[in-house]
């Protein structure tokens, strides 16, 4: 089965492809000839995921899915949340986002945070939503070189390493996106029977 993944983020494509089995062929936006930025104007993670998948479906009329992810920090009232990719501005600058988060966390004793991913799948014109959440905490400096985004500062509950210190397989096994993709895969397998 071919599924268009509504992202240009190579890290996300790798994570999803590693979680879905070989029965599913992930088609990139570039392969579909879609080069423009996809709008993300909703105030919620669910809304943005849905907006992106509908945008692709309306242009291609092919099965597709999109995700949106946010880091929700308790001491910051859920910020950066839906603005996670653009926390420090509209450039999607991971380093600037991380610096701003560390600055905003200075002096905070409550370090609890969670990553939340919502996937919107449009299959034969019908939308289905899948959510993955991983709880953890924000440490006070960056550690590790793997992953992307806030990974060097996020330690999932039950672990003593950041996502950036884990191998891709270790992270995918417990990550928010990995959990959402597993729900997506389980749904796709259930309808094939």
XYZ file of N, CA and C in Angstrom:
579
model
N 0.842 -1.184 0.000
C 0.000 0.000 0.000
C 0.884 1.243 0.000
N 0.555 2.173 -0.861
C 1.269 3.447 -0.898
C 0.555 4.463 -0.014
N 1.329 5.185 0.762
C 0.798 6.257 1.596
C 1.696 7.476 1.444
N 1.112 8.591 1.106
C 1.883 9.828 1.067
C 2.037 10.325 2.492
N 3.254 10.665 2.871
C 3.511 11.233 4.196
C 3.722 12.725 4.008
N 2.845 13.519 4.603
C 2.831 14.969 4.408
C 3.910 15.656 5.244
N 5.164 15.394 4.896
C 6.269 16.065 5.573
C 7.464 16.136 4.626
N 8.319 17.100 4.862
C 9.614 17.168 4.187
C 10.737 16.894 5.178
N 10.389 16.511 6.403
C 11.362 16.281 7.456
C 11.942 14.868 7.310
N 13.202 14.790 6.895
C 13.847 13.490 6.655
C 13.909 12.649 7.917
N 14.061 13.296 9.095
C 14.099 12.556 10.357
C 12.765 11.840 10.598
N 11.668 12.552 10.367
C 10.349 11.942 10.572
C 10.125 10.786 9.597
N 10.524 10.985 8.342
C 10.343 9.940 7.335
C 11.095 8.679 7.746
N 12.325 8.835 8.224
C 13.125 7.686 8.668
C 12.469 6.979 9.848
N 11.991 7.768 10.836
C 11.359 7.172 12.014
C 10.117 6.378 11.638
N 9.297 6.941 10.755
C 8.056 6.265 10.377
C 8.351 5.025 9.537
N 9.261 5.151 8.591
C 9.604 4.006 7.738
C 10.170 2.852 8.565
N 10.903 3.174 9.624
C 11.473 2.129 10.484
C 10.400 1.423 11.297
N 9.281 2.086 11.543
C 8.218 1.506 12.364
C 7.205 0.733 11.526
N 6.866 1.250 10.351
C 5.937 0.535 9.467
C 6.685 -0.599 8.780
N 5.991 -1.684 8.475
C 6.694 -2.779 7.811
C 6.705 -2.568 6.293
N 7.329 -3.498 5.600
C 7.598 -3.318 4.172
C 6.343 -3.392 3.297
N 5.213 -3.739 3.868
C 3.972 -3.750 3.076
C 3.532 -2.342 2.700
N 4.092 -1.340 3.395
C 3.683 0.038 3.167
C 4.835 0.809 2.542
N 4.533 1.442 1.432
C 5.538 2.260 0.760
C 5.225 3.719 1.066
N 6.163 4.375 1.742
C 5.996 5.790 2.078
C 6.412 6.627 0.875
N 5.501 7.446 0.412
C 5.757 8.354 -0.703
C 5.972 9.743 -0.123
N 7.052 10.377 -0.504
C 7.366 11.703 0.028
C 6.642 12.790 -0.773
N 6.563 13.958 -0.181
C 5.955 15.088 -0.879
C 6.728 15.402 -2.156
N 8.045 15.329 -2.071
C 8.889 15.614 -3.240
C 8.542 14.668 -4.386
N 8.333 13.375 -4.055
C 7.977 12.393 -5.081
C 6.618 12.691 -5.706
N 5.758 13.402 -4.984
C 4.431 13.778 -5.497
C 4.454 15.115 -6.228
N 5.600 15.784 -6.203
C 5.699 17.090 -6.845
C 5.136 18.222 -6.014
N 4.945 17.978 -4.719
C 4.442 19.026 -3.829
C 5.641 19.664 -3.137
N 5.885 20.919 -3.475
C 7.077 21.592 -2.953
C 6.757 22.765 -2.044
N 5.494 23.190 -2.042
C 5.132 24.336 -1.216
C 5.030 23.943 0.259
N 5.130 24.935 1.128
C 4.914 24.697 2.550
C 3.438 24.386 2.779
N 3.188 23.386 3.598
C 1.812 23.012 3.922
C 1.360 23.857 5.106
N 0.175 24.448 5.021
C -0.288 25.303 6.118
C -0.421 24.554 7.441
N -0.075 25.233 8.517
C -0.266 24.743 9.888
C -0.784 25.926 10.698
N -2.066 26.190 10.586
C -2.618 27.406 11.177
C -3.569 27.144 12.339
N -3.736 25.897 12.716
C -4.674 25.578 13.787
C -4.024 25.754 15.162
N -4.833 26.026 16.180
C -4.289 26.222 17.530
C -4.047 24.927 18.298
N -4.287 23.775 17.652
C -4.083 22.489 18.326
C -3.232 21.570 17.463
N -2.600 20.603 18.111
C -1.817 19.594 17.411
C -2.724 18.766 16.503
N -3.885 18.366 17.011
C -4.839 17.591 16.217
C -5.270 18.371 14.977
N -5.569 19.648 15.178
C -6.023 20.490 14.066
C -4.984 20.620 12.975
N -3.725 20.789 13.364
C -2.656 20.906 12.364
C -2.452 19.600 11.607
N -2.465 18.468 12.307
C -2.304 17.176 11.630
C -3.413 16.981 10.608
N -4.642 17.279 11.004
C -5.787 17.135 10.113
C -5.692 18.099 8.928
N -5.313 19.336 9.194
C -5.188 20.330 8.127
C -4.173 19.871 7.071
N -3.041 19.338 7.535
C -1.991 18.914 6.611
C -2.429 17.718 5.764
N -3.073 16.732 6.389
C -3.488 15.562 5.608
C -4.579 15.934 4.592
N -5.508 16.787 5.001
C -6.542 17.216 4.051
C -5.946 18.023 2.898
N -4.957 18.836 3.184
C -4.285 19.629 2.154
C -3.702 18.706 1.082
N -3.027 17.639 1.519
C -2.418 16.697 0.579
C -3.493 15.900 -0.163
N -4.495 15.443 0.572
C -5.550 14.644 -0.069
C -6.290 15.451 -1.135
N -6.572 16.707 -0.848
C -7.286 17.552 -1.813
C -6.475 17.767 -3.085
N -5.149 17.720 -2.989
C -4.299 17.928 -4.163
C -3.985 16.644 -4.915
N -4.006 15.505 -4.220
C -3.582 14.263 -4.863
C -4.694 13.228 -5.008
N -5.703 13.291 -4.148
C -6.769 12.277 -4.080
C -6.181 10.884 -3.886
N -5.086 10.838 -3.111
C -4.423 9.571 -2.786
C -4.387 9.416 -1.268
N -4.322 8.170 -0.813
C -4.225 7.903 0.618
C -2.986 8.587 1.175
N -3.143 9.225 2.325
C -2.037 9.998 2.879
C -2.189 10.109 4.393
N -1.110 10.544 5.018
C -1.180 10.849 6.435
C -0.224 11.980 6.752
N -0.533 12.648 7.856
C 0.296 13.749 8.334
C 0.357 13.642 9.845
N 1.425 14.176 10.397
C 1.506 14.204 11.850
C 1.797 15.623 12.294
N 1.498 15.872 13.535
C 1.960 17.090 14.183
C 2.369 16.682 15.589
N 3.430 17.298 16.059
C 3.999 16.935 17.345
C 4.255 18.182 18.149
N 4.060 18.070 19.441
C 4.385 19.169 20.331
C 5.045 18.672 21.599
N 5.936 19.478 22.117
C 6.514 19.246 23.437
C 5.729 20.119 24.398
N 5.131 19.495 25.397
C 4.308 20.218 26.368
C 5.004 20.186 27.719
N 5.430 21.352 28.170
C 6.182 21.465 29.422
C 5.247 22.002 30.496
N 5.105 21.248 31.596
C 4.135 21.592 32.625
C 4.405 22.973 33.237
N 5.666 23.277 33.549
C 5.995 24.551 34.201
C 5.774 25.742 33.280
N 5.610 25.489 31.993
C 5.378 26.566 31.018
C 3.946 26.521 30.495
N 3.037 25.968 31.297
C 1.620 25.880 30.938
C 1.400 25.187 29.594
N 2.206 24.155 29.320
C 2.026 23.394 28.095
C 2.823 23.893 26.903
N 3.511 25.017 27.048
C 4.347 25.529 25.955
C 5.591 24.646 25.857
N 6.215 24.606 24.705
C 5.861 25.283 23.455
C 4.664 24.688 22.723
N 4.278 23.453 23.032
C 3.045 22.883 22.489
C 2.959 22.922 20.977
N 1.839 23.430 20.486
C 1.593 23.465 19.044
C 2.623 24.331 18.314
N 3.322 25.198 19.031
C 4.346 26.072 18.428
C 5.755 25.482 18.554
N 5.876 24.204 18.875
C 7.182 23.600 19.160
C 8.207 23.819 18.058
N 7.841 23.635 16.806
C 8.801 23.793 15.710
C 9.183 25.253 15.491
N 8.315 26.150 15.913
C 8.535 27.588 15.666
C 8.644 28.375 16.982
N 9.061 27.714 18.017
C 9.090 28.310 19.358
C 9.916 29.597 19.386
N 11.058 29.595 18.728
C 11.949 30.765 18.742
C 11.817 31.603 17.468
N 10.800 31.329 16.669
C 10.604 32.070 15.412
C 10.188 31.123 14.309
N 9.897 31.659 13.154
C 9.323 30.875 12.059
C 10.334 30.108 11.221
N 11.588 30.068 11.623
C 12.620 29.430 10.799
C 12.805 27.936 11.083
N 12.082 27.354 12.009
C 12.264 25.939 12.383
C 13.710 25.692 12.808
N 14.237 26.564 13.634
C 15.640 26.490 14.065
C 15.735 25.710 15.378
N 16.176 24.434 15.277
C 16.243 23.575 16.460
C 17.111 24.178 17.551
N 18.275 24.695 17.173
C 19.197 25.246 18.176
C 18.586 26.439 18.901
N 17.945 27.323 18.147
C 17.309 28.503 18.764
C 16.152 28.074 19.664
N 15.377 27.097 19.227
C 14.270 26.589 20.047
C 14.798 26.022 21.365
N 15.877 25.243 21.288
C 16.446 24.640 22.492
C 16.985 25.698 23.445
N 17.665 26.702 22.903
C 18.192 27.786 23.755
C 17.060 28.521 24.464
N 15.985 28.800 23.736
C 14.854 29.508 24.334
C 14.188 28.653 25.412
N 14.041 27.366 25.158
C 13.431 26.493 26.164
C 14.282 26.456 27.429
N 15.589 26.303 27.274
C 16.470 26.276 28.453
C 16.392 27.591 29.221
N 16.350 28.699 28.498
C 16.234 30.016 29.149
C 14.919 30.108 29.928
N 13.826 29.682 29.312
C 12.514 29.767 29.957
C 12.362 28.792 31.118
N 13.207 27.765 31.169
C 13.151 26.781 32.259
C 14.077 27.139 33.416
N 14.871 28.198 33.271
C 15.778 28.590 34.353
C 14.990 28.832 35.639
N 15.444 28.227 36.732
C 14.809 28.408 38.025
C 13.554 27.588 38.246
N 13.122 26.823 37.250
C 11.908 26.003 37.393
C 12.275 24.676 38.055
N 11.536 24.319 39.073
C 11.796 23.035 39.738
C 10.943 21.914 39.148
N 9.785 22.253 38.613
C 8.937 21.260 37.957
C 9.453 21.087 36.532
N 10.103 19.969 36.259
C 10.722 19.739 34.945
C 9.896 18.778 34.084
N 8.703 18.407 34.571
C 7.888 17.436 33.838
C 7.485 17.964 32.461
N 7.504 17.049 31.496
C 7.128 17.396 30.128
C 6.636 16.140 29.428
N 5.990 16.347 28.323
C 5.610 15.200 27.507
C 5.663 15.598 26.046
N 6.033 14.631 25.222
C 5.923 14.770 23.784
C 4.599 14.138 23.376
N 3.888 14.814 22.473
C 2.610 14.289 21.997
C 2.562 14.404 20.479
N 2.261 13.294 19.822
C 2.116 13.259 18.367
C 0.702 12.831 18.033
N 0.106 13.508 17.061
C -1.176 13.080 16.505
C -0.966 12.850 15.015
N -1.413 11.697 14.545
C -1.369 11.361 13.119
C -2.791 11.406 12.582
N -2.954 12.092 11.455
C -4.218 12.107 10.729
C -4.018 11.298 9.451
N -4.730 10.198 9.348
C -4.698 9.336 8.166
C -5.966 9.580 7.362
N -5.816 9.824 6.080
C -6.983 9.858 5.193
C -6.862 8.673 4.261
N -7.794 7.752 4.428
C -7.814 6.501 3.682
C -9.144 6.420 2.946
N -9.091 6.385 1.641
C -10.307 6.360 0.811
C -11.256 7.503 1.191
N -10.670 8.655 1.475
C -11.454 9.852 1.767
C -11.939 9.990 3.197
N -11.669 8.996 4.045
C -12.130 9.029 5.433
C -10.951 9.255 6.373
N -11.130 10.169 7.350
C -10.046 10.517 8.269
C -10.089 9.666 9.542
N -8.904 9.289 10.001
C -8.728 8.551 11.246
C -7.572 9.209 12.002
N -7.719 9.395 13.325
C -6.684 10.019 14.147
C -6.066 9.012 15.110
N -4.747 9.133 15.298
C -3.998 8.261 16.204
C -3.062 9.137 17.029
N -3.017 8.886 18.345
C -2.192 9.710 19.226
C -1.142 8.862 19.934
N 0.039 9.429 20.068
C 1.105 8.812 20.845
C 1.675 9.821 21.817
N 1.887 9.399 23.066
C 2.389 10.296 24.113
C 3.525 9.603 24.847
N 4.567 10.353 25.174
C 5.608 9.847 26.065
C 5.879 10.920 27.119
N 5.794 10.491 28.373
C 6.034 11.393 29.500
C 7.519 11.403 29.839
N 7.987 12.505 30.385
C 9.389 12.590 30.770
C 9.688 13.895 31.475
N 10.938 14.356 31.314
C 11.337 15.603 31.963
C 12.382 16.302 31.102
N 12.493 17.607 31.336
C 13.483 18.433 30.646
C 14.680 18.612 31.579
N 15.872 18.265 31.083
C 17.074 18.486 31.881
C 17.601 19.895 31.598
N 18.615 20.329 32.354
C 19.034 21.739 32.270
C 20.155 22.012 31.276
N 20.466 21.039 30.422
C 21.481 21.246 29.381
C 21.271 20.176 28.310
N 21.897 20.360 27.159
C 21.744 19.406 26.069
C 22.763 18.271 26.202
N 22.297 17.036 25.970
C 23.170 15.864 26.032
C 22.828 14.946 24.868
N 23.846 14.514 24.122
C 23.653 13.568 23.033
C 23.660 14.233 21.679
N 23.886 13.424 20.669
C 24.007 13.956 19.306
C 23.004 13.341 18.340
N 22.210 12.396 18.794
C 21.235 11.755 17.918
C 19.920 12.519 17.894
N 18.981 11.992 17.130
C 17.652 12.587 17.084
C 17.646 13.982 16.502
N 16.648 14.758 16.891
C 16.518 16.127 16.400
C 15.605 16.895 17.337
N 15.515 18.185 17.112
C 14.622 19.011 17.914
C 15.024 19.047 19.375
N 14.064 18.794 20.241
C 14.277 18.876 21.692
C 14.883 17.594 22.280
N 15.219 16.620 21.441
C 15.727 15.326 21.916
C 16.904 15.429 22.888
N 17.847 16.372 22.712
C 18.990 16.421 23.637
C 18.641 16.859 25.067
N 17.410 17.319 25.283
C 17.025 17.799 26.616
C 15.906 16.987 27.244
N 15.366 16.012 26.527
C 14.206 15.263 27.002
C 14.621 13.868 27.437
N 14.363 13.555 28.712
C 14.616 12.229 29.261
C 13.262 11.575 29.529
N 12.941 10.485 28.808
C 11.646 9.834 29.034
C 11.605 9.141 30.393
N 10.414 9.086 30.983
C 10.234 8.412 32.269
C 10.755 6.982 32.190
N 11.473 6.583 33.240
C 12.008 5.235 33.308
C 13.387 5.087 32.688
N 13.945 6.183 32.191
C 15.260 6.150 31.544
C 16.164 7.202 32.179
N 17.469 7.025 31.989
C 18.420 8.011 32.504
C 19.213 8.647 31.365
N 18.703 8.508 30.138
C 19.341 9.090 28.967
C 18.327 9.904 28.182
N 18.821 10.928 27.491
C 17.950 11.712 26.620
C 17.648 10.920 25.354
N 16.625 11.359 24.632
C 16.350 10.757 23.331
C 17.574 10.862 22.423
N 18.334 11.957 22.546
C 19.502 12.174 21.683
C 20.658 11.233 22.007
N 20.601 10.583 23.166
C 21.634 9.606 23.526
C 21.255 8.187 23.119
N 20.036 7.994 22.678
C 19.557 6.666 22.308
C 19.807 6.392 20.837
N 19.880 5.102 20.496
C 19.919 4.742 19.080
C 18.533 5.022 18.493
N 18.464 5.069 17.178
C 17.174 5.297 16.524
C 16.177 4.204 16.903
N 16.639 2.957 16.972
C 15.738 1.861 17.337
C 15.226 1.991 18.765
N 16.117 2.384 19.687
C 15.695 2.566 21.085
C 14.649 3.668 21.187
N 14.898 4.774 20.528
C 13.955 5.894 20.581
C 12.618 5.516 19.949
N 12.657 4.905 18.758
C 11.416 4.549 18.065
C 10.556 3.588 18.874
N 11.189 2.747 19.684
C 10.446 1.769 20.477
C 9.582 2.424 21.547
N 9.965 3.632 21.998
C 9.223 4.256 23.107
C 8.717 5.663 22.792
N 9.071 6.214 21.649
C 8.762 7.622 21.381
C 7.288 7.851 21.094
N 6.888 9.091 21.226
C 5.545 9.556 20.917
C 5.177 9.237 19.471
N 6.079 9.549 18.537
C 5.795 9.285 17.127
C 5.741 7.771 16.900
N 6.673 7.042 17.498
C 6.661 5.583 17.372
C 5.355 4.983 17.864
N 4.856 5.484 18.975
C 3.593 4.969 19.537
C 2.417 5.292 18.624
N 2.389 6.508 18.077
C 1.302 6.877 17.164
C 1.377 6.055 15.881
N 2.585 5.844 15.363
C 2.744 5.058 14.134
C 2.348 3.600 14.369
N 2.645 3.065 15.561
C 2.222 1.689 15.861
C 0.699 1.576 15.843
N 0.006 2.593 16.343
C -1.463 2.586 16.287
C -1.944 2.674 14.844
N -1.283 3.512 14.049
C -1.605 3.615 12.623
C -1.408 2.263 11.947
N -0.263 1.624 12.191
C 0.037 0.327 11.573
C -0.971 -0.727 12.001
N -1.331 -0.748 13.287
C -2.309 -1.727 13.782
C -3.654 -1.536 13.088
N -4.036 -0.274 12.885
C -5.299 -0.003 12.188
C -5.225 -0.494 10.746
N -4.149 -0.170 10.050
C -4.014 -0.589 8.652
C -4.042 -2.109 8.532
N -3.377 -2.791 9.463
C -3.383 -4.260 9.437
C -4.774 -4.817 9.718
N -5.511 -4.156 10.599
C -6.851 -4.653 10.957
C -7.828 -4.565 9.792
N -7.668 -3.578 8.936
C -8.616 -3.445 7.827
C -8.211 -4.285 6.633
N -6.993 -4.811 6.643
C -6.547 -5.674 5.533
C -7.033 -7.094 5.705
N -7.462 -7.442 6.915
C -7.869 -8.831 7.178
C -9.219 -9.120 6.592
